[in-house]
Short mmCIF file of C-alpha atoms and ligand atoms in Angstrom, two decimals:
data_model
loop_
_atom_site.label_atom_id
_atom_site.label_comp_id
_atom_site.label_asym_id
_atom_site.label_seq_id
_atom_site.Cartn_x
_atom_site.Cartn_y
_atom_site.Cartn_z
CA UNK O 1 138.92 281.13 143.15
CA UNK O 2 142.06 283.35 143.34
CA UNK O 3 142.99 283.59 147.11
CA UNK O 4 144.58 287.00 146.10
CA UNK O 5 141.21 288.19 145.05
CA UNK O 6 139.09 289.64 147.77
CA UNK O 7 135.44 289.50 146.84
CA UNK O 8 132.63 290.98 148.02
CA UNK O 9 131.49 288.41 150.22
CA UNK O 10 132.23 284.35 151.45
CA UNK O 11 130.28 282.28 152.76
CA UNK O 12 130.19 281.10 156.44
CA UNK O 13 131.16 277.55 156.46
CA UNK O 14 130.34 275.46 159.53
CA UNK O 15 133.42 273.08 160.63
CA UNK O 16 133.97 270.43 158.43
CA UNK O 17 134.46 267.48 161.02
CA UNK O 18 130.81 268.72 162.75
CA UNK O 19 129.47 268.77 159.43
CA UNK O 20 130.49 265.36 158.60
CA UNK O 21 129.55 263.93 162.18
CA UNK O 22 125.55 265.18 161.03
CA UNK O 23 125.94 263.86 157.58
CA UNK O 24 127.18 260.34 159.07
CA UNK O 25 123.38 260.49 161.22
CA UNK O 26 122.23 261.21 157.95
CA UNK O 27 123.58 258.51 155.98
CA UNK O 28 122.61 255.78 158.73
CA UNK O 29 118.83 256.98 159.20
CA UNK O 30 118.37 257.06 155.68
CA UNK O 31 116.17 260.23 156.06
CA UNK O 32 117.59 262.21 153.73
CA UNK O 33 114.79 265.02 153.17
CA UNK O 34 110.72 265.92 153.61
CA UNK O 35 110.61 266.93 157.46
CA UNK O 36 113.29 265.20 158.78
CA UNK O 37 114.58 265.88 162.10
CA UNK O 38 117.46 267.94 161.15
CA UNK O 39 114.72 270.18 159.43
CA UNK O 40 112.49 270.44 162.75
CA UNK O 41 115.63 270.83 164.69
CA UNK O 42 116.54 273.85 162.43
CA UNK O 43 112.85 275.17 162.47
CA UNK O 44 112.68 275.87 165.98
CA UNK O 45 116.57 276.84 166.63
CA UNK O 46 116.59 280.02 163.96
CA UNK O 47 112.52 280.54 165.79
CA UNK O 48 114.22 280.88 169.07
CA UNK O 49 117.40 282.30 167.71
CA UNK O 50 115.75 285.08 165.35
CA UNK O 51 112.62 285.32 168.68
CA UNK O 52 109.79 284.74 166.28
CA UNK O 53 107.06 282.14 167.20
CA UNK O 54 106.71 280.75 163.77
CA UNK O 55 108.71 279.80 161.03
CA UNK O 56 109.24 277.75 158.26
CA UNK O 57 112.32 277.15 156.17
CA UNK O 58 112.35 277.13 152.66
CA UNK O 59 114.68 275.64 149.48
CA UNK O 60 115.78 279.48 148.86
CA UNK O 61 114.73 282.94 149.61
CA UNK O 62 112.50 283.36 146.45
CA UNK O 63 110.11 281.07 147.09
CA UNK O 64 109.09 282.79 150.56
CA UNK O 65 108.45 285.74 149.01
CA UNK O 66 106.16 283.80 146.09
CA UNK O 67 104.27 281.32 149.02
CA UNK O 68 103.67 284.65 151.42
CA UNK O 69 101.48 286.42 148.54
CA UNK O 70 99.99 283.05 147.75
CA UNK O 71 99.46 282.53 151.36
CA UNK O 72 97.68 286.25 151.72
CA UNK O 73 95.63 285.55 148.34
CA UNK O 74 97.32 288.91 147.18
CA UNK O 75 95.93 289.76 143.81
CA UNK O 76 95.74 293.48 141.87
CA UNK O 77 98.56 295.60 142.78
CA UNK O 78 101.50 295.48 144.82
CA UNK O 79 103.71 298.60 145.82
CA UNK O 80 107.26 297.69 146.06
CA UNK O 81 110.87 299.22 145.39
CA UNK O 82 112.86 298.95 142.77
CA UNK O 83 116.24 299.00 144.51
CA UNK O 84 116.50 295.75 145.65
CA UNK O 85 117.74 292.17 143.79
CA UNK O 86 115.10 291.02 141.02
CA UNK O 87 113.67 288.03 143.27
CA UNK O 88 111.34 290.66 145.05
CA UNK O 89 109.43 292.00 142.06
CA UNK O 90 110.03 289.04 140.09
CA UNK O 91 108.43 287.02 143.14
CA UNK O 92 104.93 289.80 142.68
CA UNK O 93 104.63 288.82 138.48
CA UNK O 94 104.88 285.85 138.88
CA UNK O 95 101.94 285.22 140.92
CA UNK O 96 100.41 287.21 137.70
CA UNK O 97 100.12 290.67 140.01
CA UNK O 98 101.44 293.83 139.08
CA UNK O 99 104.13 295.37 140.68
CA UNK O 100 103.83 299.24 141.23
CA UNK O 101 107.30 301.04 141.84
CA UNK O 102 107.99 303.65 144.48
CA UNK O 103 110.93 305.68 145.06
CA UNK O 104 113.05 305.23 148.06
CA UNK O 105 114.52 306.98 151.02
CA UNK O 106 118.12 308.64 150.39
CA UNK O 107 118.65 307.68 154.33
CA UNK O 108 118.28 304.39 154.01
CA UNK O 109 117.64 302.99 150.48
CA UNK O 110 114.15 301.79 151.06
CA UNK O 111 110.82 302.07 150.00
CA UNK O 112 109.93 306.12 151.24
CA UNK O 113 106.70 305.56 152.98
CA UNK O 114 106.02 309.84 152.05
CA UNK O 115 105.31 308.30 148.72
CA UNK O 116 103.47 304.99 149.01
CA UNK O 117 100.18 306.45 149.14
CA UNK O 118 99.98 308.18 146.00
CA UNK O 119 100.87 305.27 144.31
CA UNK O 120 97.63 303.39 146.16
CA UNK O 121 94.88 302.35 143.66
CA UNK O 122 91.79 300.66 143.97
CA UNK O 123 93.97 297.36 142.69
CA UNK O 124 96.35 297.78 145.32
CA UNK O 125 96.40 295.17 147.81
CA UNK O 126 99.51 294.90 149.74
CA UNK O 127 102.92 296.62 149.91
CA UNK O 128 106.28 294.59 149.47
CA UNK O 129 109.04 296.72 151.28
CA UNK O 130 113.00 295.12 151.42
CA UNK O 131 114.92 296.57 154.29
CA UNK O 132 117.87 296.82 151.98
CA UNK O 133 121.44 296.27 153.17
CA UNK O 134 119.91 295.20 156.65
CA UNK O 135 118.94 298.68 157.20
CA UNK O 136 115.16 298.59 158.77
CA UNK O 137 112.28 299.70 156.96
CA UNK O 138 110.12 302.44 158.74
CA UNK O 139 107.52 299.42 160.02
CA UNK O 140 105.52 301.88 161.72
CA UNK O 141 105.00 304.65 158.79
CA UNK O 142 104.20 301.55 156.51
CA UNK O 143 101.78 299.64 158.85
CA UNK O 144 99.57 303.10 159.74
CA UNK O 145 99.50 303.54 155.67
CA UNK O 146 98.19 299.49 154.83
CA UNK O 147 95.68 300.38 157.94
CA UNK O 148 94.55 302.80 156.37
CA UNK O 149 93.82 301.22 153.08
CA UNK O 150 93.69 297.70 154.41
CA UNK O 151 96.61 296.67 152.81
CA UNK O 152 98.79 293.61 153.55
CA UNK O 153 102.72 294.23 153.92
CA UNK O 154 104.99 291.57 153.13
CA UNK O 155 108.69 292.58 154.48
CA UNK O 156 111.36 291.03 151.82
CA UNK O 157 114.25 290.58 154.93
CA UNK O 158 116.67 288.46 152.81
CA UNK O 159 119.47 291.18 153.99
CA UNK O 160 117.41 291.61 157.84
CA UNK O 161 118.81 288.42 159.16
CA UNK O 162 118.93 288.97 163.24
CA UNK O 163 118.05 292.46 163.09
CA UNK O 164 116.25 293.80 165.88
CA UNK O 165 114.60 297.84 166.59
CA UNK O 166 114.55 298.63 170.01
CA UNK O 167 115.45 294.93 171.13
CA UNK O 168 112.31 293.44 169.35
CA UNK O 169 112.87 291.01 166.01
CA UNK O 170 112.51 293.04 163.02
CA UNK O 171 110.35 290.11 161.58
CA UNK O 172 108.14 290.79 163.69
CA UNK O 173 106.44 293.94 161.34
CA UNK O 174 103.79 293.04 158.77
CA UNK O 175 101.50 290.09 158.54
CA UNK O 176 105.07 288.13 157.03
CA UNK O 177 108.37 288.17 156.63
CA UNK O 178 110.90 286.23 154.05
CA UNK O 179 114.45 285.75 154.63
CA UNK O 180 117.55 284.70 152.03
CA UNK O 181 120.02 282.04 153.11
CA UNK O 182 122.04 281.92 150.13
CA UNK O 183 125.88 281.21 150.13
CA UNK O 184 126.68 285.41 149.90
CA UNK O 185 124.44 285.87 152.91
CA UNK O 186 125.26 286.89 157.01
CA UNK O 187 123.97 283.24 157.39
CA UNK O 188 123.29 280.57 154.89
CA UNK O 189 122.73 277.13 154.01
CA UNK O 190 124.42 276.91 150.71
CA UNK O 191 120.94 277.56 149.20
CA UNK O 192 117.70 278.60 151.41
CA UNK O 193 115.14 280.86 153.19
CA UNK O 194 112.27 281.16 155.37
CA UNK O 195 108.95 282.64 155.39
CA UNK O 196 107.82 283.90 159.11
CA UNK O 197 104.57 284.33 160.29
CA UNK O 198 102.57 285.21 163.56
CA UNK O 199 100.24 282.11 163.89
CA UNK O 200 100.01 278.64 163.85
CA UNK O 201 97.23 278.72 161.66
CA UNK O 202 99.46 280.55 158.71
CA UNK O 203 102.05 278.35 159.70
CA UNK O 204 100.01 275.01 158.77
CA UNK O 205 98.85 276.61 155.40
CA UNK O 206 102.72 277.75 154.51
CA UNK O 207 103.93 274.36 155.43
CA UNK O 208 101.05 272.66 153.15
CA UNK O 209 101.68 275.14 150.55
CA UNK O 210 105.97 274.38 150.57
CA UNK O 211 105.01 270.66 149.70
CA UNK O 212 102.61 270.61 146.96
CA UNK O 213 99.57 271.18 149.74
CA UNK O 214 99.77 268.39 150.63
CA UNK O 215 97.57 267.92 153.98
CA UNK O 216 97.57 264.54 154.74
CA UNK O 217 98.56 261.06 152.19
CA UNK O 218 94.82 261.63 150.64
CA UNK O 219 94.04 265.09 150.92
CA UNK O 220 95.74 267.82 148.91
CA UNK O 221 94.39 271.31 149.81
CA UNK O 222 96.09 273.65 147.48
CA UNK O 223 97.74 273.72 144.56
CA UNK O 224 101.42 273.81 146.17
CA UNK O 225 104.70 274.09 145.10
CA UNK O 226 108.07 272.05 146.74
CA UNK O 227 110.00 274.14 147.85
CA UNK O 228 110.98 271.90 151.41
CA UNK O 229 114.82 272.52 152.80
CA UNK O 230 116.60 268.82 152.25
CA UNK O 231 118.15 267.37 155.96
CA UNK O 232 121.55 268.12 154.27
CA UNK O 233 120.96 271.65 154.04
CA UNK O 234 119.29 271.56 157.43
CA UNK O 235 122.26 269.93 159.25
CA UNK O 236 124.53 272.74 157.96
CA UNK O 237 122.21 275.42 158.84
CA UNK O 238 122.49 274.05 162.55
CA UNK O 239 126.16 274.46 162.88
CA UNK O 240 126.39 277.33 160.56
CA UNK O 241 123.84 278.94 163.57
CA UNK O 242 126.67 278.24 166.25
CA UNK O 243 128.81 280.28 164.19
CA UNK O 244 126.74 283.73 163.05
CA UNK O 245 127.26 285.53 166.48
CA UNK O 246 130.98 285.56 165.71
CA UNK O 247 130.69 286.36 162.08
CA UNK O 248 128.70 289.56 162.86
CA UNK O 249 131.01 290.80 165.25
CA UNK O 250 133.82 290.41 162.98
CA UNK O 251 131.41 292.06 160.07
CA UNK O 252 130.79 295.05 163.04
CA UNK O 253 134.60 295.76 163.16
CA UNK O 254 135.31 295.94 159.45
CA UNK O 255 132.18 298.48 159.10
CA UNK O 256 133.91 300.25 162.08
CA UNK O 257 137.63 300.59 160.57
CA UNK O 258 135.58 301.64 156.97
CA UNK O 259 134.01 304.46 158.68
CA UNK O 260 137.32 305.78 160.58
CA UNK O 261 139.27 305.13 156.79
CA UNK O 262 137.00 306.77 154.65
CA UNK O 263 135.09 309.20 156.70
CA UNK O 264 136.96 312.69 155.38
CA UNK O 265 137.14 311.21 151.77
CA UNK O 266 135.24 314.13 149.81
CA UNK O 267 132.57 312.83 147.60
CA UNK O 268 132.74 309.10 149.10
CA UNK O 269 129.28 308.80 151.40
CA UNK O 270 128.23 305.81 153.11
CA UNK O 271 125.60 304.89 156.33
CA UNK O 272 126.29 305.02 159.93
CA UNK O 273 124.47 302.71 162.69
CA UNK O 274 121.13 303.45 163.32
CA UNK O 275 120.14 304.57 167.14
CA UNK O 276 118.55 301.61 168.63
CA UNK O 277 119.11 298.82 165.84
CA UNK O 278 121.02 295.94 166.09
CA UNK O 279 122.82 295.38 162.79
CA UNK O 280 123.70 292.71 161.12
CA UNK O 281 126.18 294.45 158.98
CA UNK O 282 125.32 292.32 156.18
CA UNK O 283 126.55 294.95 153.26
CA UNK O 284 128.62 297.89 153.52
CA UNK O 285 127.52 299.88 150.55
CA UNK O 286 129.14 303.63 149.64
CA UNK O 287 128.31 306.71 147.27
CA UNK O 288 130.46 307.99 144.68
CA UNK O 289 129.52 311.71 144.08
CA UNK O 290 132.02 311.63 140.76
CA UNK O 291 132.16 315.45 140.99
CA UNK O 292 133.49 315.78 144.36
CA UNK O 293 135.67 312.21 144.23
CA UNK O 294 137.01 312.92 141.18
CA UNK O 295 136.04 309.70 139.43
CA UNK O 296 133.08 308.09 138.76
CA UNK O 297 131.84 304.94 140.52
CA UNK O 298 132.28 302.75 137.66
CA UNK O 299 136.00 304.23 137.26
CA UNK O 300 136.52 302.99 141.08
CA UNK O 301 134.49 299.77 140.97
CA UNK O 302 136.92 298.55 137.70
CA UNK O 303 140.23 300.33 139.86
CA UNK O 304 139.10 298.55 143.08
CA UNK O 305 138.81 294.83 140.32
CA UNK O 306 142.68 296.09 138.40
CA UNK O 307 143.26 295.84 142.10
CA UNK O 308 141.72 292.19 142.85
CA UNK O 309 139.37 293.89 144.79
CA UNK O 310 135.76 292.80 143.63
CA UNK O 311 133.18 295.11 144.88
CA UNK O 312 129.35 294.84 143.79
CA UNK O 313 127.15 297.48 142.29
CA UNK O 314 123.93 296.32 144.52
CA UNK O 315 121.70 297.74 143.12
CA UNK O 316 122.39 298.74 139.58
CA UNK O 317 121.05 298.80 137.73
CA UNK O 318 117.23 299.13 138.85
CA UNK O 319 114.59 296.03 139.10
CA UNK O 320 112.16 298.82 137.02
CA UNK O 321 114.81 299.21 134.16
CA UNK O 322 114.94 295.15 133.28
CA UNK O 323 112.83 294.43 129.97
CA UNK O 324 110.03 292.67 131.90
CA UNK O 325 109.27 295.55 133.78
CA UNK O 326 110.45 299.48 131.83
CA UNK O 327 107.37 299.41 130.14
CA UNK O 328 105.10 299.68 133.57
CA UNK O 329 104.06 303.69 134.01
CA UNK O 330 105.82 303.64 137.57
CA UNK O 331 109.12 302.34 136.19
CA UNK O 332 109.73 305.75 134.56
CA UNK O 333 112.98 307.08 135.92
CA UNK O 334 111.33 310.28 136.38
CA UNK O 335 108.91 308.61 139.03
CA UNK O 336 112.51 306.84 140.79
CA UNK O 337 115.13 309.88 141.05
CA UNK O 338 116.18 308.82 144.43
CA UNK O 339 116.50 305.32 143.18
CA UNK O 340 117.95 306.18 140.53
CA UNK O 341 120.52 307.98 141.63
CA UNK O 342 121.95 306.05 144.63
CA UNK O 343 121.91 302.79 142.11
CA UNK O 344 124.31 304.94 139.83
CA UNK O 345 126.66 306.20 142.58
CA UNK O 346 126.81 302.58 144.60
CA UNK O 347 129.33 300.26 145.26
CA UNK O 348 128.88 297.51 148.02
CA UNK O 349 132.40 297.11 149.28
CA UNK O 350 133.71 293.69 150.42
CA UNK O 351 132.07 292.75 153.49
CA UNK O 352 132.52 289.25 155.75
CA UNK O 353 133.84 287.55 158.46
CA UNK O 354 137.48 286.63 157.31
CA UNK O 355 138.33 290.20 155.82
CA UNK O 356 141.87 291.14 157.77
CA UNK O 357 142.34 294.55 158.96
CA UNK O 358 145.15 294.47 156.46
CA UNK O 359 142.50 293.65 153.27
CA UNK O 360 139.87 296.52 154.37
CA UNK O 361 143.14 298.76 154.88
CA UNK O 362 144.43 297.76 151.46
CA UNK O 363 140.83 298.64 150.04
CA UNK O 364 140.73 302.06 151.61
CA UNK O 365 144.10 303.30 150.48
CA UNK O 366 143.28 302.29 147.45
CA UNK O 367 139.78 304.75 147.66
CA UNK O 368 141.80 307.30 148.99
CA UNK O 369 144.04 307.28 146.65
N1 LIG M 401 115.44 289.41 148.05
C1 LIG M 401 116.58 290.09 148.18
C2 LIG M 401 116.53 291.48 148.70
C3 LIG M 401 117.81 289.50 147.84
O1 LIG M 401 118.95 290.19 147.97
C4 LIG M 401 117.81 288.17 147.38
C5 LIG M 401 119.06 287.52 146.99
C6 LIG M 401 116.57 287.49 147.28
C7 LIG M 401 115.41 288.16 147.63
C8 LIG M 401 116.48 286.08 146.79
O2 LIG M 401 117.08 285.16 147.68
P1 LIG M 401 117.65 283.76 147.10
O3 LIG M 401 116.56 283.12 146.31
O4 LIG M 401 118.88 284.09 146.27
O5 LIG M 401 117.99 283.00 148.34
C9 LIG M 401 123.72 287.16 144.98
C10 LIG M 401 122.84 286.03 145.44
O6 LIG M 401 122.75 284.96 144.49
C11 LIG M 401 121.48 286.40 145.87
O7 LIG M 401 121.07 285.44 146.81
C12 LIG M 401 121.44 287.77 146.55
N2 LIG M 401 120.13 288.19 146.91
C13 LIG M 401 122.08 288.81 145.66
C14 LIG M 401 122.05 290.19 146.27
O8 LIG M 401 123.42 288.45 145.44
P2 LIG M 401 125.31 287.44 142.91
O9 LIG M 401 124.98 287.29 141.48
O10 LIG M 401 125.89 288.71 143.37
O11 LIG M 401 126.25 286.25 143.44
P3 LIG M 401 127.69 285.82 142.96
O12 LIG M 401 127.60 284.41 142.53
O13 LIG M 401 128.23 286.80 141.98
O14 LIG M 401 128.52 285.89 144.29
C15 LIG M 401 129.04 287.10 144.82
C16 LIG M 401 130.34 286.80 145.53
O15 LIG M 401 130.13 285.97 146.63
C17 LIG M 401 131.39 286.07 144.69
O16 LIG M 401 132.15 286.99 143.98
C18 LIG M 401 132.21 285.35 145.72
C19 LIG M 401 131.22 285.06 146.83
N3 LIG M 401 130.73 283.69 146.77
C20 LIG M 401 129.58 283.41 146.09
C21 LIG M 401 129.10 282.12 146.04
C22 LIG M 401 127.82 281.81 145.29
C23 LIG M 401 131.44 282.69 147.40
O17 LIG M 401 132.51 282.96 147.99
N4 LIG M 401 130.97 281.43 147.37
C24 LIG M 401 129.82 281.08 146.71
O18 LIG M 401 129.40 279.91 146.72
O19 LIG M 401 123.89 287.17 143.61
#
């Protein structure tokens, strides 16, 4: 990669030495993957880190999301937004449901809970809401709604890593939670996830269901997939935990010196903290109103690139605009104009741990230009 280039994200590498020291335990035990003790060790360190009684890790942060409706027996309908990355809907078909779109909240760019209920039919059997950019979902709204109905929710928190309301573990809404620990994520393990859960009992079926469900060497309970996190993966998940305090504080600051750069630039928009959350900072996405900027977004995203400045246009364009799913009635634009809209106007400026003040100042002047 071009170290001129700043992109978007990089990944948080643990120290190389450490990382070799685990791999050398590795190497001599032999025990290179299925439950292994780095596994375990990781299990309960992110459980105690993230303050959630149950977890399990996964291979990526897909197959969460596909094992949690398994796990719930979800079948029909499920309500979910379209301004997210494909892996959530794509995760609903293909467990062979149907995924019903609903527009989003301009505050926070998720799933409006003012409009989940109209989209409720008979079908309808559980809600899928992403708290996109790390921004939290309103839990509450959504959980008096699936009351009502007797829905299950099923929070996609790939971008929620260690976010907490009011001092209490975001993962802790719903009957489940998923999170992402790819490479371009606050934390990662090159490639994997976890599903969380609030009982042991859920636990054991998740667990059989991640390896092939599998009970016991003679008994096979369900038909499972493998989807277990190898002890390589697992080792650098452990050291890459030691490091994610850090990396978030660093993320906090560049959000901070964006705001103070960009906050009188007319027609550029972008969040501020929420009262009472604990952010993660994982993206730091903007608006382009083109009318009051004087460009468009895609004229800035390919000035900020001339500039070896690689921004991303999470998420543009929509989940409900991809071939599999335009044809569905609620992936009509017409039923998505907030979603619409913010996917046009947004660019997710370059956001991690090793950005200088220098790069994020280099990025605004070239925005305020
Ligand atoms: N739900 C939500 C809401 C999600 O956002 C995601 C994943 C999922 C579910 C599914 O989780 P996983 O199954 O992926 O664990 C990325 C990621 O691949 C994807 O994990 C993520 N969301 C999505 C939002 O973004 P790309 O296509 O943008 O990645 P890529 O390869 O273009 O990388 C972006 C930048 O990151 C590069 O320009 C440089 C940097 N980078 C990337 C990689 C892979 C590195 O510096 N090193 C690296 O190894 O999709």
């Amino acid at each position: 990669m071009n170290k001129d280039v700043i992109t978007v994200t990089s990944p948080l590498l643990p120290d190389l030495e450490d990382f070799h020291q685990l791999l050398k335990e590795i190497w001599d035990s032999k025990w290179i993957t299925n439950n292994g003790q780095f596994h375990k060790q990781l299990e309960k360190e992110l459980a105690d880190y993230l303050k959630v009684p149950y977890l399990s890790l996964f291979t990526n942060g897909t197959l969460p999301l596909i094992t949690a409706l398994q796990a719930l027996r979800i079948t029909g309908e499920v309500i979910t937004t379209p301004y997210s990355f494909v892996a959530t809907t794509h995760s609903i078909w293909w467990n062979g449901i149907k995924p019903v779109f609903v527009d989003i909240d301009p505050k926070t760019c998720n799933l409006d809970p003012a409009k989940i209920e109209a989209a409720i039919t008979p079908k309808t059997t559980a809600i899928m809401p992403v708290h996109c950019y790390g921004k939290p979902c309103d839990t509450k709204a959504i959980q008096e709604i699936a009351d009502k109905y007797g829905l299950k929710v099923i929070y996609d928190a790939a971008h929620a890593f260690a976010l907490e309301v009011d001092g209490e573990s975001i993962l802790a809404a719903g009957d489940m939670s998923t999170l992402s620990f790819h490479a371009t994520k606050v934390y990662n393990t090159v490639e994997g996830g976890a599903l969380i859960m609030h009982d042991e009992k859920m636990k054991r079926r998740v667990d059989y269901l991640k390896n092939f469900g599998f009970k016991n060497e003679e008994e096979v309970v369900a038909p499972g997939i493998n989807s277990k996190m190898d002890e390589i993966r697992a080792a650098y998940g452990i050291l890459a935990l030691r490091k994610v305090d850090d990396a978030i504080q660093r993320r906090r600051h560049v959000a901070v010196l964006y705001r103070q750069g960009l906050k009188d630039v007319p027609g550029i928009s972008f969040f501020e903290d929420m009262p009472g959350v604990k952010h993660n900072y994982s993206y730091f996405p903007v608006f382009v109103d083109a009318k009051e900027y004087g460009m468009t977004r895609d004229a800035l995203y390919y000035r900020l690139q001339e500039n070896n400045i690689v921004g991303r246009r999470y998420f543009y364009p929509l989940i409900s605009t991809f071939s599999t799913y335009c044809g569905l009635e609620s992936a009509d634009p017409k039923n998505l104009p907030v979603a619409t809209r913010m996917a046009d106007t947004v660019i997710c400026l370059p956001m991690h741990h090793e950005l200088s003040d220098e790069d994020v100042e280099r990025i605004i002047s070239i925005i305020r230009k």
